[in-house]
Amino acid sequence: EVHLEQSRAEVRKSGESLKIFCQVSGYTFTSHWIAWVRQRPGKGLEWLGIVYPGDSDTRYSPAIQGQVIISADKTTNTAFLEWGGLKASDTGIYFCARQRSLIVSIGTGWYDFWGQGTHVTVSS
Amino acid sequence: EIVLTQSPGTLSLSPGERATLSCRASRSVARTYVAWYQQKPGQAPRLLIYDGSTRATGIPDRFTGSEFGTDFTLTISGLEPDDFAVYYCQYYGASPPDTFGQGTKLEIK
């Protein structure tokens, strides 16, 4: 059974660093892109970026490029989302999701399994 | 980058009725690279439809996806109480980033 388990809720202050994780099970971690999707309070879904655990290739949304680092560790089947200096506007729920596609190398597709989400609260 | 606009923002219907949710792309797309998701409060999104009209595993045939040009539609027939939620469309093109619409809230009338 496919499962994506995310880290618990985090509370930080502006300027602090944070790294959250998404540990997967039930499928071959290195064969699918993993995406990170943000949902700010009361708002919609925002695609942040993806990582391909097979070779650690990453792609970012232009809106988030340079603000976060997405990575993966194939020895532990875990994907990560990391901030070097949080801002209040980073407050939200962060979901990881497994990407499916007809052509894996492209890096776009639909998302069939999702983690439960990690609530991140950043106070100013 | 494709922008998706969903309408209406809120749709108020009664159980048993049919819901029609729209998602319009900002420009024409070569293929129907559209997915639909359902999200309930406090939960992660759930995949309903991909490739425009293919139902995901376990999704009942009351959920139908279709497209005409740049307009994509999710139709839910015979609304059940469990269907009232927020629905998002998503476009996945020839290269990242993937994009989501802003969502349609389906509420009980």
mmCIF file of C-alpha atoms in Angstrom:
data_model
loop_
_atom_site.group_PDB
_atom_site.id
_atom_site.type_symbol
_atom_site.label_atom_id
_atom_site.label_comp_id
_atom_site.label_asym_id
_atom_site.label_seq_id
_atom_site.Cartn_x
_atom_site.Cartn_y
_atom_site.Cartn_z
ATOM 1 C CA GLU A 1 0.000 0.000 0.000
ATOM 2 C CA VAL A 2 1.359 3.373 -1.045
ATOM 3 C CA HIS A 3 1.794 5.768 1.884
ATOM 4 C CA LEU A 4 3.396 9.197 2.279
ATOM 5 C CA GLU A 5 4.096 10.156 5.879
ATOM 6 C CA GLN A 6 4.939 13.772 6.597
ATOM 7 C CA SER A 7 6.613 15.415 9.570
ATOM 8 C CA ARG A 8 4.603 16.975 12.372
ATOM 9 C CA ALA A 9 3.527 20.608 12.650
ATOM 10 C CA GLU A 10 6.250 23.200 13.102
ATOM 11 C CA VAL A 11 6.248 26.689 14.655
ATOM 12 C CA ARG A 12 9.118 29.039 13.877
ATOM 13 C CA LYS A 13 9.997 32.719 13.915
ATOM 14 C CA SER A 14 10.836 34.808 10.872
ATOM 15 C CA GLY A 15 14.408 34.298 9.749
ATOM 16 C CA GLU A 16 14.729 30.820 11.227
ATOM 17 C CA SER A 17 15.511 27.740 9.170
ATOM 18 C CA LEU A 18 13.352 24.637 8.774
ATOM 19 C CA LYS A 19 13.475 21.291 7.008
ATOM 20 C CA ILE A 20 10.363 19.123 6.742
ATOM 21 C CA PHE A 21 10.182 15.619 5.364
ATOM 22 C CA CYS A 22 7.982 13.194 3.471
ATOM 23 C CA GLN A 23 8.802 9.505 3.917
ATOM 24 C CA VAL A 24 7.232 7.136 1.432
ATOM 25 C CA SER A 25 6.504 3.421 1.439
ATOM 26 C CA GLY A 26 4.713 0.877 -0.715
ATOM 27 C CA TYR A 27 6.347 1.658 -4.061
ATOM 28 C CA THR A 28 9.761 2.189 -5.657
ATOM 29 C CA PHE A 29 10.781 5.629 -4.401
ATOM 30 C CA THR A 30 13.303 6.204 -7.173
ATOM 31 C CA SER A 31 10.754 5.709 -9.986
ATOM 32 C CA HIS A 32 8.423 8.660 -9.410
ATOM 33 C CA TRP A 33 8.792 12.402 -9.006
ATOM 34 C CA ILE A 34 7.673 13.762 -5.626
ATOM 35 C CA ALA A 35 6.068 17.209 -5.566
ATOM 36 C CA TRP A 36 5.636 19.757 -2.799
ATOM 37 C CA VAL A 37 2.376 21.726 -2.817
ATOM 38 C CA ARG A 38 1.577 24.647 -0.526
ATOM 39 C CA GLN A 39 -1.814 25.745 0.761
ATOM 40 C CA ARG A 40 -1.845 29.061 2.543
ATOM 41 C CA PRO A 41 -4.617 29.590 5.149
ATOM 42 C CA GLY A 42 -7.991 29.646 3.417
ATOM 43 C CA LYS A 43 -6.407 29.570 -0.036
ATOM 44 C CA GLY A 44 -5.927 27.162 -2.921
ATOM 45 C CA LEU A 45 -3.169 24.787 -3.940
ATOM 46 C CA GLU A 46 0.187 26.118 -5.126
ATOM 47 C CA TRP A 47 2.744 23.880 -6.846
ATOM 48 C CA LEU A 48 6.211 24.585 -5.450
ATOM 49 C CA GLY A 49 8.501 22.063 -7.095
ATOM 50 C CA ILE A 50 9.488 18.461 -7.617
ATOM 51 C CA VAL A 51 12.367 16.091 -7.039
ATOM 52 C CA TYR A 52 13.204 12.859 -8.834
ATOM 53 C CA PRO A 53 14.759 10.631 -6.174
ATOM 54 C CA GLY A 54 16.441 8.417 -8.765
ATOM 55 C CA ASP A 55 18.990 11.120 -9.614
ATOM 56 C CA SER A 56 17.966 14.035 -7.328
ATOM 57 C CA ASP A 57 16.929 16.167 -10.311
ATOM 58 C CA THR A 58 14.794 19.094 -9.134
ATOM 59 C CA ARG A 59 12.480 21.631 -10.773
ATOM 60 C CA TYR A 60 11.000 24.699 -9.089
ATOM 61 C CA SER A 61 8.143 27.063 -9.659
ATOM 62 C CA PRO A 62 9.544 30.462 -10.735
ATOM 63 C CA ALA A 63 7.638 32.007 -7.814
ATOM 64 C CA ILE A 64 9.528 29.953 -5.225
ATOM 65 C CA GLN A 65 12.904 29.487 -6.922
ATOM 66 C CA GLY A 66 15.714 30.454 -4.574
ATOM 67 C CA GLN A 67 13.478 30.519 -1.494
ATOM 68 C CA VAL A 68 13.429 26.793 -0.753
ATOM 69 C CA ILE A 69 15.501 23.713 -1.425
ATOM 70 C CA ILE A 70 13.889 20.431 -2.402
ATOM 71 C CA SER A 71 15.890 17.248 -2.039
ATOM 72 C CA ALA A 72 15.591 13.495 -1.582
ATOM 73 C CA ASP A 73 17.468 10.694 0.171
ATOM 74 C CA LYS A 74 16.915 7.391 -1.582
ATOM 75 C CA THR A 75 18.546 5.447 1.254
ATOM 76 C CA THR A 76 15.638 6.394 3.542
ATOM 77 C CA ASN A 77 12.874 6.885 0.918
ATOM 78 C CA THR A 78 12.472 10.464 2.102
ATOM 79 C CA ALA A 79 11.919 13.767 0.326
ATOM 80 C CA PHE A 80 12.641 17.110 1.970
ATOM 81 C CA LEU A 81 11.580 20.744 1.744
ATOM 82 C CA GLU A 82 13.936 23.219 3.357
ATOM 83 C CA TRP A 83 14.016 26.944 4.110
ATOM 84 C CA GLY A 84 17.091 28.911 5.035
ATOM 85 C CA GLY A 85 15.228 31.951 6.304
ATOM 86 C CA LEU A 86 11.478 31.696 6.897
ATOM 87 C CA LYS A 87 9.026 34.524 6.338
ATOM 88 C CA ALA A 88 5.545 35.024 7.748
ATOM 89 C CA SER A 89 4.185 34.446 4.222
ATOM 90 C CA ASP A 90 5.545 30.869 4.376
ATOM 91 C CA THR A 91 2.796 30.014 6.862
ATOM 92 C CA GLY A 92 0.591 27.273 5.490
ATOM 93 C CA ILE A 93 0.104 23.565 4.986
ATOM 94 C CA TYR A 94 2.709 21.796 2.887
ATOM 95 C CA PHE A 95 1.728 18.593 1.116
ATOM 96 C CA CYS A 96 3.967 16.116 -0.632
ATOM 97 C CA ALA A 97 2.465 14.061 -3.446
ATOM 98 C CA ARG A 98 3.549 11.291 -5.803
ATOM 99 C CA GLN A 99 3.518 12.259 -9.464
ATOM 100 C CA ARG A 100 2.278 9.959 -12.193
ATOM 101 C CA SER A 101 2.856 10.606 -15.872
ATOM 102 C CA LEU A 102 3.091 8.989 -19.275
ATOM 103 C CA ILE A 103 6.649 10.262 -19.781
ATOM 104 C CA VAL A 104 8.532 10.338 -16.483
ATOM 105 C CA SER A 105 11.469 12.357 -17.814
ATOM 106 C CA ILE A 106 9.284 15.420 -18.477
ATOM 107 C CA GLY A 107 8.515 16.040 -14.820
ATOM 108 C CA THR A 108 4.851 16.922 -15.206
ATOM 109 C CA GLY A 109 1.839 14.813 -14.380
ATOM 110 C CA TRP A 110 -1.029 14.155 -12.035
ATOM 111 C CA TYR A 111 -0.792 13.343 -8.332
ATOM 112 C CA ASP A 112 -2.314 10.083 -7.147
ATOM 113 C CA PHE A 113 -1.111 9.781 -3.548
ATOM 114 C CA TRP A 114 -0.675 12.588 -1.058
ATOM 115 C CA GLY A 115 0.823 12.982 2.384
ATOM 116 C CA GLN A 116 -1.346 14.228 5.229
ATOM 117 C CA GLY A 117 0.282 17.672 5.169
ATOM 118 C CA THR A 118 2.632 19.537 7.489
ATOM 119 C CA HIS A 119 1.375 22.721 9.121
ATOM 120 C CA VAL A 120 4.056 25.385 9.213
ATOM 121 C CA THR A 121 3.455 28.538 11.253
ATOM 122 C CA VAL A 122 5.893 31.413 11.025
ATOM 123 C CA SER A 123 5.487 34.316 13.417
ATOM 124 C CA SER A 124 6.959 37.697 12.810
ATOM 125 C CA GLU B 1 2.847 29.296 -18.184
ATOM 126 C CA ILE B 2 -0.793 28.243 -18.386
ATOM 127 C CA VAL B 3 -3.227 29.952 -15.990
ATOM 128 C CA LEU B 4 -6.376 28.046 -15.005
ATOM 129 C CA THR B 5 -9.541 29.918 -14.061
ATOM 130 C CA GLN B 6 -12.271 27.950 -12.301
ATOM 131 C CA SER B 7 -15.917 28.945 -12.163
ATOM 132 C CA PRO B 8 -18.091 29.458 -10.329
ATOM 133 C CA GLY B 9 -16.229 30.290 -7.139
ATOM 134 C CA THR B 10 -19.048 28.747 -5.100
ATOM 135 C CA LEU B 11 -21.801 26.439 -6.309
ATOM 136 C CA SER B 12 -24.844 25.825 -4.101
ATOM 137 C CA LEU B 13 -26.826 22.700 -4.926
ATOM 138 C CA SER B 14 -28.978 20.071 -3.218
ATOM 139 C CA PRO B 15 -28.266 16.358 -2.888
ATOM 140 C CA GLY B 16 -29.460 14.505 -5.968
ATOM 141 C CA GLU B 17 -28.779 17.414 -8.329
ATOM 142 C CA ARG B 18 -26.043 17.572 -10.959
ATOM 143 C CA ALA B 19 -22.989 19.795 -10.530
ATOM 144 C CA THR B 20 -21.080 21.292 -13.434
ATOM 145 C CA LEU B 21 -17.688 22.780 -12.577
ATOM 146 C CA SER B 22 -15.660 24.686 -15.151
ATOM 147 C CA CYS B 23 -11.925 25.172 -15.612
ATOM 148 C CA ARG B 24 -10.666 27.410 -18.413
ATOM 149 C CA ALA B 25 -7.071 27.506 -19.634
ATOM 150 C CA SER B 26 -5.457 30.818 -20.588
ATOM 151 C CA ARG B 27 -4.411 29.443 -23.977
ATOM 152 C CA SER B 28 -5.051 26.385 -26.087
ATOM 153 C CA VAL B 29 -3.309 23.184 -25.104
ATOM 154 C CA ALA B 30 -2.099 20.431 -27.388
ATOM 155 C CA ARG B 31 -3.587 17.647 -25.292
ATOM 156 C CA THR B 32 -5.950 17.183 -22.418
ATOM 157 C CA TYR B 33 -3.403 17.247 -19.658
ATOM 158 C CA VAL B 34 -5.921 18.077 -16.962
ATOM 159 C CA ALA B 35 -6.611 16.464 -13.599
ATOM 160 C CA TRP B 36 -9.337 17.135 -11.043
ATOM 161 C CA TYR B 37 -9.074 16.832 -7.254
ATOM 162 C CA GLN B 38 -11.510 16.933 -4.353
ATOM 163 C CA GLN B 39 -10.469 18.422 -1.029
ATOM 164 C CA LYS B 40 -12.412 18.310 2.211
ATOM 165 C CA PRO B 41 -11.595 20.435 5.267
ATOM 166 C CA GLY B 42 -8.530 19.205 7.110
ATOM 167 C CA GLN B 43 -7.677 16.649 4.438
ATOM 168 C CA ALA B 44 -5.237 16.302 1.595
ATOM 169 C CA PRO B 45 -6.542 16.574 -1.967
ATOM 170 C CA ARG B 46 -7.877 13.382 -3.537
ATOM 171 C CA LEU B 47 -7.355 12.591 -7.213
ATOM 172 C CA LEU B 48 -10.619 12.170 -9.129
ATOM 173 C CA ILE B 49 -9.799 12.480 -12.837
ATOM 174 C CA TYR B 50 -6.615 12.591 -14.932
ATOM 175 C CA ASP B 51 -5.918 13.018 -18.639
ATOM 176 C CA GLY B 52 -9.118 15.024 -18.817
ATOM 177 C CA SER B 53 -11.555 12.141 -18.520
ATOM 178 C CA THR B 54 -9.952 9.062 -16.941
ATOM 179 C CA ARG B 55 -11.318 8.281 -13.504
ATOM 180 C CA ALA B 56 -8.792 7.434 -10.804
ATOM 181 C CA THR B 57 -8.974 4.130 -8.979
ATOM 182 C CA GLY B 58 -12.095 3.826 -6.866
ATOM 183 C CA ILE B 59 -13.811 6.943 -8.195
ATOM 184 C CA PRO B 60 -17.497 6.283 -9.012
ATOM 185 C CA ASP B 61 -18.851 6.931 -12.489
ATOM 186 C CA ARG B 62 -20.936 9.797 -11.117
ATOM 187 C CA PHE B 63 -17.763 11.841 -11.682
ATOM 188 C CA THR B 64 -17.126 12.685 -15.340
ATOM 189 C CA GLY B 65 -14.429 14.830 -16.906
ATOM 190 C CA SER B 66 -14.698 16.388 -20.350
ATOM 191 C CA GLU B 67 -13.126 19.112 -22.466
ATOM 192 C CA PHE B 68 -13.893 21.437 -25.385
ATOM 193 C CA GLY B 69 -11.028 23.550 -26.618
ATOM 194 C CA THR B 70 -9.638 25.442 -23.631
ATOM 195 C CA ASP B 71 -12.643 24.625 -21.424
ATOM 196 C CA PHE B 72 -12.519 21.639 -19.095
ATOM 197 C CA THR B 73 -15.526 20.422 -17.135
ATOM 198 C CA LEU B 74 -16.081 18.177 -14.141
ATOM 199 C CA THR B 75 -19.630 16.906 -13.890
ATOM 200 C CA ILE B 76 -20.934 15.208 -10.763
ATOM 201 C CA SER B 77 -24.266 13.459 -11.250
ATOM 202 C CA GLY B 78 -26.667 12.670 -8.429
ATOM 203 C CA LEU B 79 -24.861 14.638 -5.731
ATOM 204 C CA GLU B 80 -24.384 12.797 -2.476
ATOM 205 C CA PRO B 81 -23.739 14.483 0.900
ATOM 206 C CA ASP B 82 -20.108 13.329 0.785
ATOM 207 C CA ASP B 83 -19.516 15.226 -2.492
ATOM 208 C CA PHE B 84 -19.748 18.681 -0.935
ATOM 209 C CA ALA B 85 -16.158 19.899 -0.865
ATOM 210 C CA VAL B 86 -13.698 22.102 -2.769
ATOM 211 C CA TYR B 87 -12.649 20.986 -6.248
ATOM 212 C CA TYR B 88 -9.437 21.919 -8.052
ATOM 213 C CA CYS B 89 -8.351 21.445 -11.621
ATOM 214 C CA GLN B 90 -4.680 21.028 -12.486
ATOM 215 C CA TYR B 91 -2.819 21.327 -15.778
ATOM 216 C CA TYR B 92 0.340 19.378 -16.537
ATOM 217 C CA GLY B 93 2.035 20.377 -19.761
ATOM 218 C CA ALA B 94 5.194 19.639 -21.681
ATOM 219 C CA SER B 95 7.417 21.013 -18.903
ATOM 220 C CA PRO B 96 7.094 22.144 -15.272
ATOM 221 C CA PRO B 97 5.612 23.943 -13.458
ATOM 222 C CA ASP B 98 2.280 22.226 -13.049
ATOM 223 C CA THR B 99 -0.508 24.665 -12.230
ATOM 224 C CA PHE B 100 -3.724 24.524 -10.201
ATOM 225 C CA GLY B 101 -6.920 26.464 -10.590
ATOM 226 C CA GLN B 102 -8.109 28.536 -7.653
ATOM 227 C CA GLY B 103 -10.840 26.059 -6.726
ATOM 228 C CA THR B 104 -14.630 25.801 -6.716
ATOM 229 C CA LYS B 105 -16.465 25.276 -3.442
ATOM 230 C CA LEU B 106 -19.463 22.983 -3.801
ATOM 231 C CA GLU B 107 -21.828 23.642 -0.891
ATOM 232 C CA ILE B 108 -25.173 22.281 0.193
ATOM 233 C CA LYS B 109 -28.076 24.540 -0.682
#
